[in-house]
PDB file of C-alpha atoms in Angstrom:
ATOM      1  CA  MET X   1      -1.640  67.612  65.798  1.00  0.00           C
ATOM      2  CA  ASN X   2      -0.973  66.481  62.229  1.00  0.00           C
ATOM      3  CA  TYR X   3       2.627  66.103  61.026  1.00  0.00           C
ATOM      4  CA  SER X   4       1.655  66.679  57.378  1.00  0.00           C
ATOM      5  CA  THR X   5      -0.097  69.924  58.300  1.00  0.00           C
ATOM      6  CA  LEU X   6       3.003  71.091  60.190  1.00  0.00           C
ATOM      7  CA  CYS X   7       5.158  70.430  57.134  1.00  0.00           C
ATOM      8  CA  LEU X   8       2.711  72.299  54.899  1.00  0.00           C
ATOM      9  CA  LEU X   9       2.655  75.284  57.262  1.00  0.00           C
ATOM     10  CA  ILE X  10       6.469  75.401  57.306  1.00  0.00           C
ATOM     11  CA  LYS X  11       6.602  75.136  53.498  1.00  0.00           C
ATOM     12  CA  ARG X  12       4.001  77.918  53.190  1.00  0.00           C
ATOM     13  CA  GLN X  13       6.074  80.188  55.411  1.00  0.00           C
ATOM     14  CA  TYR X  14       9.201  79.706  53.302  1.00  0.00           C
ATOM     15  CA  LYS X  15       7.482  79.940  49.934  1.00  0.00           C
ATOM     16  CA  GLU X  16       5.854  83.228  50.891  1.00  0.00           C
ATOM     17  CA  HIS X  17       8.920  84.787  52.537  1.00  0.00           C
ATOM     18  CA  TYR X  18      11.968  83.076  51.030  1.00  0.00           C
ATOM     19  CA  LYS X  19      13.134  86.263  49.261  1.00  0.00           C
ATOM     20  CA  THR X  20      12.921  88.163  52.543  1.00  0.00           C
ATOM     21  CA  TYR X  21      14.820  85.373  54.302  1.00  0.00           C
ATOM     22  CA  VAL X  22      17.612  85.373  51.703  1.00  0.00           C
ATOM     23  CA  ILE X  23      17.977  89.143  51.946  1.00  0.00           C
ATOM     24  CA  GLY X  24      17.824  88.898  55.747  1.00  0.00           C
ATOM     25  CA  LEU X  25      20.651  86.351  55.820  1.00  0.00           C
ATOM     26  CA  LEU X  26      22.796  88.592  53.612  1.00  0.00           C
ATOM     27  CA  VAL X  27      22.079  91.565  55.871  1.00  0.00           C
ATOM     28  CA  LEU X  28      22.935  89.421  58.905  1.00  0.00           C
ATOM     29  CA  LEU X  29      26.245  88.383  57.340  1.00  0.00           C
ATOM     30  CA  ILE X  30      27.089  92.020  56.596  1.00  0.00           C
ATOM     31  CA  LEU X  31      26.098  93.040  60.143  1.00  0.00           C
ATOM     32  CA  LEU X  32      28.315  90.387  61.740  1.00  0.00           C
ATOM     33  CA  VAL X  33      31.260  91.209  59.472  1.00  0.00           C
ATOM     34  CA  PHE X  34      30.783  94.902  60.270  1.00  0.00           C
ATOM     35  CA  MET X  35      30.810  94.198  64.022  1.00  0.00           C
ATOM     36  CA  PHE X  36      33.976  92.140  63.641  1.00  0.00           C
ATOM     37  CA  LEU X  37      35.620  94.950  61.652  1.00  0.00           C
ATOM     38  CA  VAL X  38      34.636  97.515  64.299  1.00  0.00           C
ATOM     39  CA  VAL X  39      36.166  95.321  66.980  1.00  0.00           C
ATOM     40  CA  HIS X  40      39.315  94.829  64.898  1.00  0.00           C
ATOM     41  CA  GLN X  41      39.628  98.552  64.156  1.00  0.00           C
ATOM     42  CA  TRP X  42      39.415  99.470  67.842  1.00  0.00           C
ATOM     43  CA  LYS X  43      40.846  96.226  69.228  1.00  0.00           C
ATOM     44  CA  ASP X  44      42.809  98.097  71.892  1.00  0.00           C
ATOM     45  CA  SER X  45      39.491  99.219  73.395  1.00  0.00           C
ATOM     46  CA  PHE X  46      38.100  95.685  73.580  1.00  0.00           C
ATOM     47  CA  SER X  47      39.297  92.819  75.693  1.00  0.00           C
ATOM     48  CA  GLY X  48      38.130  89.316  76.456  1.00  0.00           C
ATOM     49  CA  ALA X  49      36.058  86.996  74.296  1.00  0.00           C
ATOM     50  CA  VAL X  50      35.238  89.290  71.371  1.00  0.00           C
ATOM     51  CA  GLN X  51      33.748  86.500  69.254  1.00  0.00           C
ATOM     52  CA  ASN X  52      31.380  85.556  72.062  1.00  0.00           C
ATOM     53  CA  GLY X  53      30.172  89.136  72.334  1.00  0.00           C
ATOM     54  CA  VAL X  54      29.561  89.477  68.601  1.00  0.00           C
ATOM     55  CA  PHE X  55      27.759  86.114  68.580  1.00  0.00           C
ATOM     56  CA  VAL X  56      25.397  87.091  71.412  1.00  0.00           C
ATOM     57  CA  ILE X  57      24.640  90.575  70.073  1.00  0.00           C
ATOM     58  CA  GLY X  58      23.949  89.247  66.587  1.00  0.00           C
ATOM     59  CA  LEU X  59      21.868  86.366  67.936  1.00  0.00           C
ATOM     60  CA  PHE X  60      19.483  88.527  69.912  1.00  0.00           C
ATOM     61  CA  ILE X  61      19.215  91.308  67.314  1.00  0.00           C
ATOM     62  CA  ALA X  62      18.467  88.910  64.466  1.00  0.00           C
ATOM     63  CA  GLY X  63      16.454  86.560  66.671  1.00  0.00           C
ATOM     64  CA  SER X  64      14.166  89.307  67.954  1.00  0.00           C
ATOM     65  CA  VAL X  65      13.377  90.543  64.447  1.00  0.00           C
ATOM     66  CA  PHE X  66      12.848  87.046  63.049  1.00  0.00           C
ATOM     67  CA  SER X  67      10.747  85.738  65.954  1.00  0.00           C
ATOM     68  CA  ASN X  68       8.541  88.818  65.954  1.00  0.00           C
ATOM     69  CA  ALA X  69       7.883  88.367  62.223  1.00  0.00           C
ATOM     70  CA  MET X  70       6.349  84.907  62.722  1.00  0.00           C
ATOM     71  CA  PHE X  71       2.920  86.414  63.467  1.00  0.00           C
ATOM     72  CA  SER X  72       3.416  89.735  61.683  1.00  0.00           C
ATOM     73  CA  GLU X  73       0.037  89.208  59.953  1.00  0.00           C
ATOM     74  CA  PHE X  74      -1.669  90.481  63.090  1.00  0.00           C
ATOM     75  CA  SER X  75      -0.307  93.974  62.360  1.00  0.00           C
ATOM     76  CA  THR X  76      -3.277  94.513  60.033  1.00  0.00           C
ATOM     77  CA  PRO X  77      -6.858  93.198  60.434  1.00  0.00           C
ATOM     78  CA  GLN X  78      -7.029  91.828  56.868  1.00  0.00           C
ATOM     79  CA  SER X  79      -3.852  89.731  57.037  1.00  0.00           C
ATOM     80  CA  GLY X  80      -4.706  88.691  60.600  1.00  0.00           C
ATOM     81  CA  MET X  81      -8.069  87.314  59.490  1.00  0.00           C
ATOM     82  CA  TRP X  82      -6.340  85.482  56.652  1.00  0.00           C
ATOM     83  CA  LEU X  83      -3.885  83.839  59.070  1.00  0.00           C
ATOM     84  CA  LEU X  84      -6.679  82.799  61.424  1.00  0.00           C
ATOM     85  CA  GLY X  85      -8.600  81.396  58.463  1.00  0.00           C
ATOM     86  CA  ILE X  86      -5.860  78.938  57.446  1.00  0.00           C
ATOM     87  CA  PRO X  87      -7.331  75.420  57.877  1.00  0.00           C
ATOM     88  CA  ALA X  88      -4.994  74.316  60.663  1.00  0.00           C
ATOM     89  CA  LYS X  89      -5.198  74.096  64.433  1.00  0.00           C
ATOM     90  CA  ALA X  90      -3.810  76.894  66.571  1.00  0.00           C
ATOM     91  CA  SER X  91      -1.335  74.424  68.082  1.00  0.00           C
ATOM     92  CA  GLU X  92      -0.049  73.500  64.613  1.00  0.00           C
ATOM     93  CA  LYS X  93       0.438  77.171  63.675  1.00  0.00           C
ATOM     94  CA  VAL X  94       2.298  77.841  66.916  1.00  0.00           C
ATOM     95  CA  VAL X  95       4.496  74.727  66.715  1.00  0.00           C
ATOM     96  CA  SER X  96       5.437  75.460  63.085  1.00  0.00           C
ATOM     97  CA  SER X  97       6.385  79.022  64.045  1.00  0.00           C
ATOM     98  CA  ILE X  98       8.450  77.755  66.992  1.00  0.00           C
ATOM     99  CA  VAL X  99      10.292  75.232  64.814  1.00  0.00           C
ATOM    100  CA  ILE X 100      11.077  77.871  62.180  1.00  0.00           C
ATOM    101  CA  SER X 101      12.159  80.569  64.649  1.00  0.00           C
ATOM    102  CA  THR X 102      14.253  78.268  66.860  1.00  0.00           C
ATOM    103  CA  VAL X 103      15.585  75.166  65.088  1.00  0.00           C
ATOM    104  CA  PHE X 104      15.815  76.590  61.567  1.00  0.00           C
ATOM    105  CA  PHE X 105      16.825  80.072  62.645  1.00  0.00           C
ATOM    106  CA  LEU X 106      19.550  78.903  65.050  1.00  0.00           C
ATOM    107  CA  THR X 107      20.955  76.563  62.409  1.00  0.00           C
ATOM    108  CA  ALA X 108      21.071  79.340  59.812  1.00  0.00           C
ATOM    109  CA  TYR X 109      22.477  81.833  62.319  1.00  0.00           C
ATOM    110  CA  VAL X 110      25.322  79.558  63.419  1.00  0.00           C
ATOM    111  CA  ILE X 111      26.279  78.914  59.773  1.00  0.00           C
ATOM    112  CA  ILE X 112      26.235  82.627  58.914  1.00  0.00           C
ATOM    113  CA  PHE X 113      28.194  83.494  62.060  1.00  0.00           C
ATOM    114  CA  TYR X 114      30.971  81.027  61.266  1.00  0.00           C
ATOM    115  CA  ILE X 115      31.202  82.379  57.717  1.00  0.00           C
ATOM    116  CA  ALA X 116      31.642  85.874  59.160  1.00  0.00           C
ATOM    117  CA  ASP X 117      34.067  84.546  61.781  1.00  0.00           C
ATOM    118  CA  PHE X 118      36.095  82.827  59.045  1.00  0.00           C
ATOM    119  CA  PHE X 119      36.470  86.047  57.052  1.00  0.00           C
ATOM    120  CA  TYR X 120      37.316  88.004  60.200  1.00  0.00           C
ATOM    121  CA  LEU X 121      40.058  85.606  61.274  1.00  0.00           C
ATOM    122  CA  LEU X 122      41.345  85.455  57.690  1.00  0.00           C
ATOM    123  CA  PHE X 123      41.477  89.255  57.561  1.00  0.00           C
ATOM    124  CA  ALA X 124      43.168  89.430  60.973  1.00  0.00           C
ATOM    125  CA  GLY X 125      45.717  86.783  59.954  1.00  0.00           C
ATOM    126  CA  THR X 126      44.833  84.478  62.841  1.00  0.00           C
ATOM    127  CA  LEU X 127      42.811  81.847  60.990  1.00  0.00           C
ATOM    128  CA  THR X 128      43.123  78.488  62.752  1.00  0.00           C
ATOM    129  CA  PHE X 129      40.535  75.940  63.794  1.00  0.00           C
ATOM    130  CA  LYS X 130      41.344  76.597  67.444  1.00  0.00           C
ATOM    131  CA  ALA X 131      40.849  80.351  67.002  1.00  0.00           C
ATOM    132  CA  MET X 132      37.231  79.941  65.898  1.00  0.00           C
ATOM    133  CA  LEU X 133      34.451  80.255  68.455  1.00  0.00           C
ATOM    134  CA  ASN X 134      33.754  77.164  70.534  1.00  0.00           C
ATOM    135  CA  PRO X 135      30.140  77.487  71.820  1.00  0.00           C
ATOM    136  CA  PHE X 136      30.659  74.634  74.297  1.00  0.00           C
ATOM    137  CA  LYS X 137      33.546  76.304  76.102  1.00  0.00           C
ATOM    138  CA  ASN X 138      32.928  77.788  79.570  1.00  0.00           C
ATOM    139  CA  GLY X 139      29.201  77.115  79.398  1.00  0.00           C
ATOM    140  CA  PHE X 140      28.654  79.577  76.537  1.00  0.00           C
ATOM    141  CA  TYR X 141      25.940  77.291  75.109  1.00  0.00           C
ATOM    142  CA  GLN X 142      23.614  78.588  77.849  1.00  0.00           C
ATOM    143  CA  PHE X 143      22.812  81.552  75.598  1.00  0.00           C
ATOM    144  CA  PHE X 144      20.949  79.151  73.304  1.00  0.00           C
ATOM    145  CA  PHE X 145      18.579  78.365  76.190  1.00  0.00           C
ATOM    146  CA  ILE X 146      18.201  82.068  76.970  1.00  0.00           C
ATOM    147  CA  TYR X 147      17.278  82.575  73.326  1.00  0.00           C
ATOM    148  CA  LEU X 148      14.425  80.053  73.684  1.00  0.00           C
ATOM    149  CA  THR X 149      12.831  82.197  76.399  1.00  0.00           C
ATOM    150  CA  PHE X 150      13.493  85.342  74.372  1.00  0.00           C
ATOM    151  CA  ASN X 151      11.912  83.707  71.317  1.00  0.00           C
ATOM    152  CA  ALA X 152       8.804  82.751  73.281  1.00  0.00           C
ATOM    153  CA  LEU X 153       8.418  86.311  74.579  1.00  0.00           C
ATOM    154  CA  MET X 154       8.758  87.824  71.096  1.00  0.00           C
ATOM    155  CA  LEU X 155       6.198  85.371  69.675  1.00  0.00           C
ATOM    156  CA  LEU X 156       3.839  86.260  72.501  1.00  0.00           C
ATOM    157  CA  GLY X 157       4.330  89.967  71.871  1.00  0.00           C
ATOM    158  CA  SER X 158       3.551  89.635  68.160  1.00  0.00           C
ATOM    159  CA  ILE X 159       0.155  88.146  69.085  1.00  0.00           C
ATOM    160  CA  ILE X 160      -0.688  90.409  72.040  1.00  0.00           C
ATOM    161  CA  PHE X 161       0.300  93.727  70.400  1.00  0.00           C
ATOM    162  CA  ASN X 162      -1.256  94.409  67.017  1.00  0.00           C
ATOM    163  CA  LYS X 163       0.672  97.617  66.299  1.00  0.00           C
ATOM    164  CA  ASN X 164       4.414  98.159  66.813  1.00  0.00           C
ATOM    165  CA  SER X 165       4.643  94.775  68.547  1.00  0.00           C
ATOM    166  CA  PHE X 166       8.434  94.631  68.127  1.00  0.00           C
ATOM    167  CA  ILE X 167       9.143  97.854  70.026  1.00  0.00           C
ATOM    168  CA  LYS X 168       6.415  97.262  72.606  1.00  0.00           C
ATOM    169  CA  MET X 169       7.639  93.763  73.431  1.00  0.00           C
ATOM    170  CA  LEU X 170      11.280  94.823  73.685  1.00  0.00           C
ATOM    171  CA  LEU X 171      10.257  97.551  76.130  1.00  0.00           C
ATOM    172  CA  THR X 172       8.151  95.034  78.063  1.00  0.00           C
ATOM    173  CA  ILE X 173      11.085  92.598  78.267  1.00  0.00           C
ATOM    174  CA  ALA X 174      13.379  95.394  79.481  1.00  0.00           C
ATOM    175  CA  VAL X 175      10.896  96.398  82.199  1.00  0.00           C
ATOM    176  CA  LEU X 176      10.353  92.770  83.259  1.00  0.00           C
ATOM    177  CA  PHE X 177      14.110  92.171  83.393  1.00  0.00           C
ATOM    178  CA  PHE X 178      14.578  95.282  85.550  1.00  0.00           C
ATOM    179  CA  LEU X 179      11.738  94.314  87.901  1.00  0.00           C
ATOM    180  CA  LEU X 180      12.998  90.733  88.209  1.00  0.00           C
ATOM    181  CA  ASN X 181      16.490  91.863  89.174  1.00  0.00           C
ATOM    182  CA  TYR X 182      15.144  94.534  91.547  1.00  0.00           C
ATOM    183  CA  LEU X 183      12.778  92.100  93.290  1.00  0.00           C
ATOM    184  CA  ASN X 184      15.507  89.467  93.454  1.00  0.00           C
ATOM    185  CA  GLY X 185      17.899  91.945  95.071  1.00  0.00           C
ATOM    186  CA  TRP X 186      15.205  93.169  97.471  1.00  0.00           C
ATOM    187  CA  LEU X 187      14.324  89.605  98.494  1.00  0.00           C
ATOM    188  CA  LEU X 188      17.988  88.755  99.151  1.00  0.00           C
ATOM    189  CA  SER X 189      18.402  91.947 101.202  1.00  0.00           C
ATOM    190  CA  PHE X 190      15.348  90.937 103.227  1.00  0.00           C
ATOM    191  CA  LEU X 191      16.600  87.372 103.773  1.00  0.00           C
ATOM    192  CA  ILE X 192      20.220  88.420 104.477  1.00  0.00           C
ATOM    193  CA  PRO X 193      19.944  91.907 106.053  1.00  0.00           C
ATOM    194  CA  GLU X 194      23.534  91.868 107.315  1.00  0.00           C
ATOM    195  CA  ALA X 195      24.915  91.499 103.771  1.00  0.00           C
ATOM    196  CA  THR X 196      25.360  94.308 101.253  1.00  0.00           C
ATOM    197  CA  ILE X 197      24.056  92.905  97.951  1.00  0.00           C
ATOM    198  CA  VAL X 198      26.178  94.088  95.022  1.00  0.00           C
ATOM    199  CA  SER X 199      24.520  92.271  92.120  1.00  0.00           C
ATOM    200  CA  THR X 200      22.227  89.316  91.472  1.00  0.00           C
ATOM    201  CA  ILE X 201      21.430  86.861  88.700  1.00  0.00           C
ATOM    202  CA  ALA X 202      17.984  85.380  89.221  1.00  0.00           C
ATOM    203  CA  PHE X 203      17.916  81.579  89.626  1.00  0.00           C
ATOM    204  CA  ASP X 204      21.724  81.451  89.532  1.00  0.00           C
ATOM    205  CA  SER X 205      23.874  83.454  91.956  1.00  0.00           C
ATOM    206  CA  PHE X 206      24.417  86.734  93.768  1.00  0.00           C
ATOM    207  CA  LEU X 207      27.353  88.908  94.785  1.00  0.00           C
ATOM    208  CA  PHE X 208      27.647  90.594  98.180  1.00  0.00           C
ATOM    209  CA  SER X 209      30.261  92.763  99.852  1.00  0.00           C
ATOM    210  CA  HIS X 210      31.972  91.542 103.016  1.00  0.00           C
ATOM    211  CA  HIS X 211      34.640  93.706 104.697  1.00  0.00           C
ATOM    212  CA  GLY X 212      35.357  95.465 101.428  1.00  0.00           C
ATOM    213  CA  GLU X 213      35.624  92.246  99.397  1.00  0.00           C
ATOM    214  CA  ASN X 214      33.060  90.893  96.954  1.00  0.00           C
ATOM    215  CA  VAL X 215      31.925  87.328  97.589  1.00  0.00           C
ATOM    216  CA  LYS X 216      29.947  85.366  95.005  1.00  0.00           C
ATOM    217  CA  VAL X 217      27.406  82.786  96.189  1.00  0.00           C
ATOM    218  CA  PHE X 218      26.013  80.084  93.903  1.00  0.00           C
ATOM    219  CA  LEU X 219      22.993  77.855  94.352  1.00  0.00           C
ATOM    220  CA  PRO X 220      23.652  74.377  95.816  1.00  0.00           C
ATOM    221  CA  ASP X 221      24.184  71.714  93.152  1.00  0.00           C
ATOM    222  CA  ASN X 222      20.826  69.998  93.691  1.00  0.00           C
ATOM    223  CA  VAL X 223      18.903  73.307  93.702  1.00  0.00           C
ATOM    224  CA  ASN X 224      20.911  74.541  90.716  1.00  0.00           C
ATOM    225  CA  LEU X 225      19.780  71.495  88.710  1.00  0.00           C
ATOM    226  CA  TYR X 226      16.097  72.230  89.347  1.00  0.00           C
ATOM    227  CA  SER X 227      16.674  75.917  88.652  1.00  0.00           C
ATOM    228  CA  ALA X 228      18.355  75.115  85.331  1.00  0.00           C
ATOM    229  CA  LEU X 229      15.487  72.803  84.329  1.00  0.00           C
ATOM    230  CA  PHE X 230      12.967  75.517  85.151  1.00  0.00           C
ATOM    231  CA  VAL X 231      14.762  78.359  83.366  1.00  0.00           C
ATOM    232  CA  ARG X 232      15.942  76.401  80.312  1.00  0.00           C
ATOM    233  CA  ILE X 233      12.991  74.077  79.672  1.00  0.00           C
ATOM    234  CA  ILE X 234       9.863  74.603  81.788  1.00  0.00           C
ATOM    235  CA  PHE X 235       9.726  78.405  81.525  1.00  0.00           C
ATOM    236  CA  PRO X 236      10.028  78.680  77.703  1.00  0.00           C
ATOM    237  CA  ILE X 237       7.547  75.814  77.240  1.00  0.00           C
ATOM    238  CA  ALA X 238       5.104  77.612  79.555  1.00  0.00           C
ATOM    239  CA  LEU X 239       5.490  80.779  77.470  1.00  0.00           C
ATOM    240  CA  TRP X 240       4.927  78.840  74.233  1.00  0.00           C
ATOM    241  CA  ILE X 241       1.747  77.388  75.751  1.00  0.00           C
ATOM    242  CA  LEU X 242       0.665  80.941  76.535  1.00  0.00           C
ATOM    243  CA  VAL X 243       1.300  81.859  72.876  1.00  0.00           C
ATOM    244  CA  TRP X 244      -0.989  78.990  71.863  1.00  0.00           C
ATOM    245  CA  LEU X 245      -3.696  80.097  74.297  1.00  0.00           C
ATOM    246  CA  LYS X 246      -3.575  83.696  73.020  1.00  0.00           C
ATOM    247  CA  LEU X 247      -3.826  82.489  69.424  1.00  0.00           C
ATOM    248  CA  LYS X 248      -6.837  80.326  70.304  1.00  0.00           C
ATOM    249  CA  GLU X 249      -8.362  83.375  71.988  1.00  0.00           C
ATOM    250  CA  LYS X 250      -7.996  85.366  68.757  1.00  0.00           C
ATOM    251  CA  GLU X 251      -9.643  82.552  66.786  1.00  0.00           C
ATOM    252  CA  ILE X 252     -12.633  82.693  69.093  1.00  0.00           C
TER     253      ILE X 252
END
């Protein structure tokens, strides 16, 4: 893998789409401000960490659109052939797309979010440094790791599905999420038949009912460490490798 080629691929992406990116950032800012205004208008109907909710919703809406657009050339045969014909390795094309849709996107998103958050708090009359969102409070940063997996799935979908890849991949993710939770609940019911499973979070915890009270069970600390490494690092890397393999398959 050549570092100079990676830089050239990243520069090509921005030179060809910088107008779209600028417009997209403006739309994102307007979307976040709008969500904040909706929350403020009906604040009696919302409770809890409103900023966290707006951050997560905006992250996955914008992130899904942006990640899916990395290989949008495959939507038509002509542009797909042009992308495959770029004199660079498949690994370099994939890595450049990952860098743009994770590192650069997350940096831009966080900046735009805090601009929107600033205007919201200013409008609400509660502008203080402490009032602004702290992503490292209560483990909220874990959503960044979830985004990595989400990003890998959207990149994979844009290569696998030539037409309507965005909608098809979102539906696929929804089905996979449903199946994962269903199978996880079924497995726990099989392993602990005397317990009534209320809800489960795969690789994290589950909730069961005992004499009318809900009891939450977490993984042991040592198992939780391995689970976190798998979910946050190994799994997204495995998906990115699959993206690379599918791109090489198209080149062949």
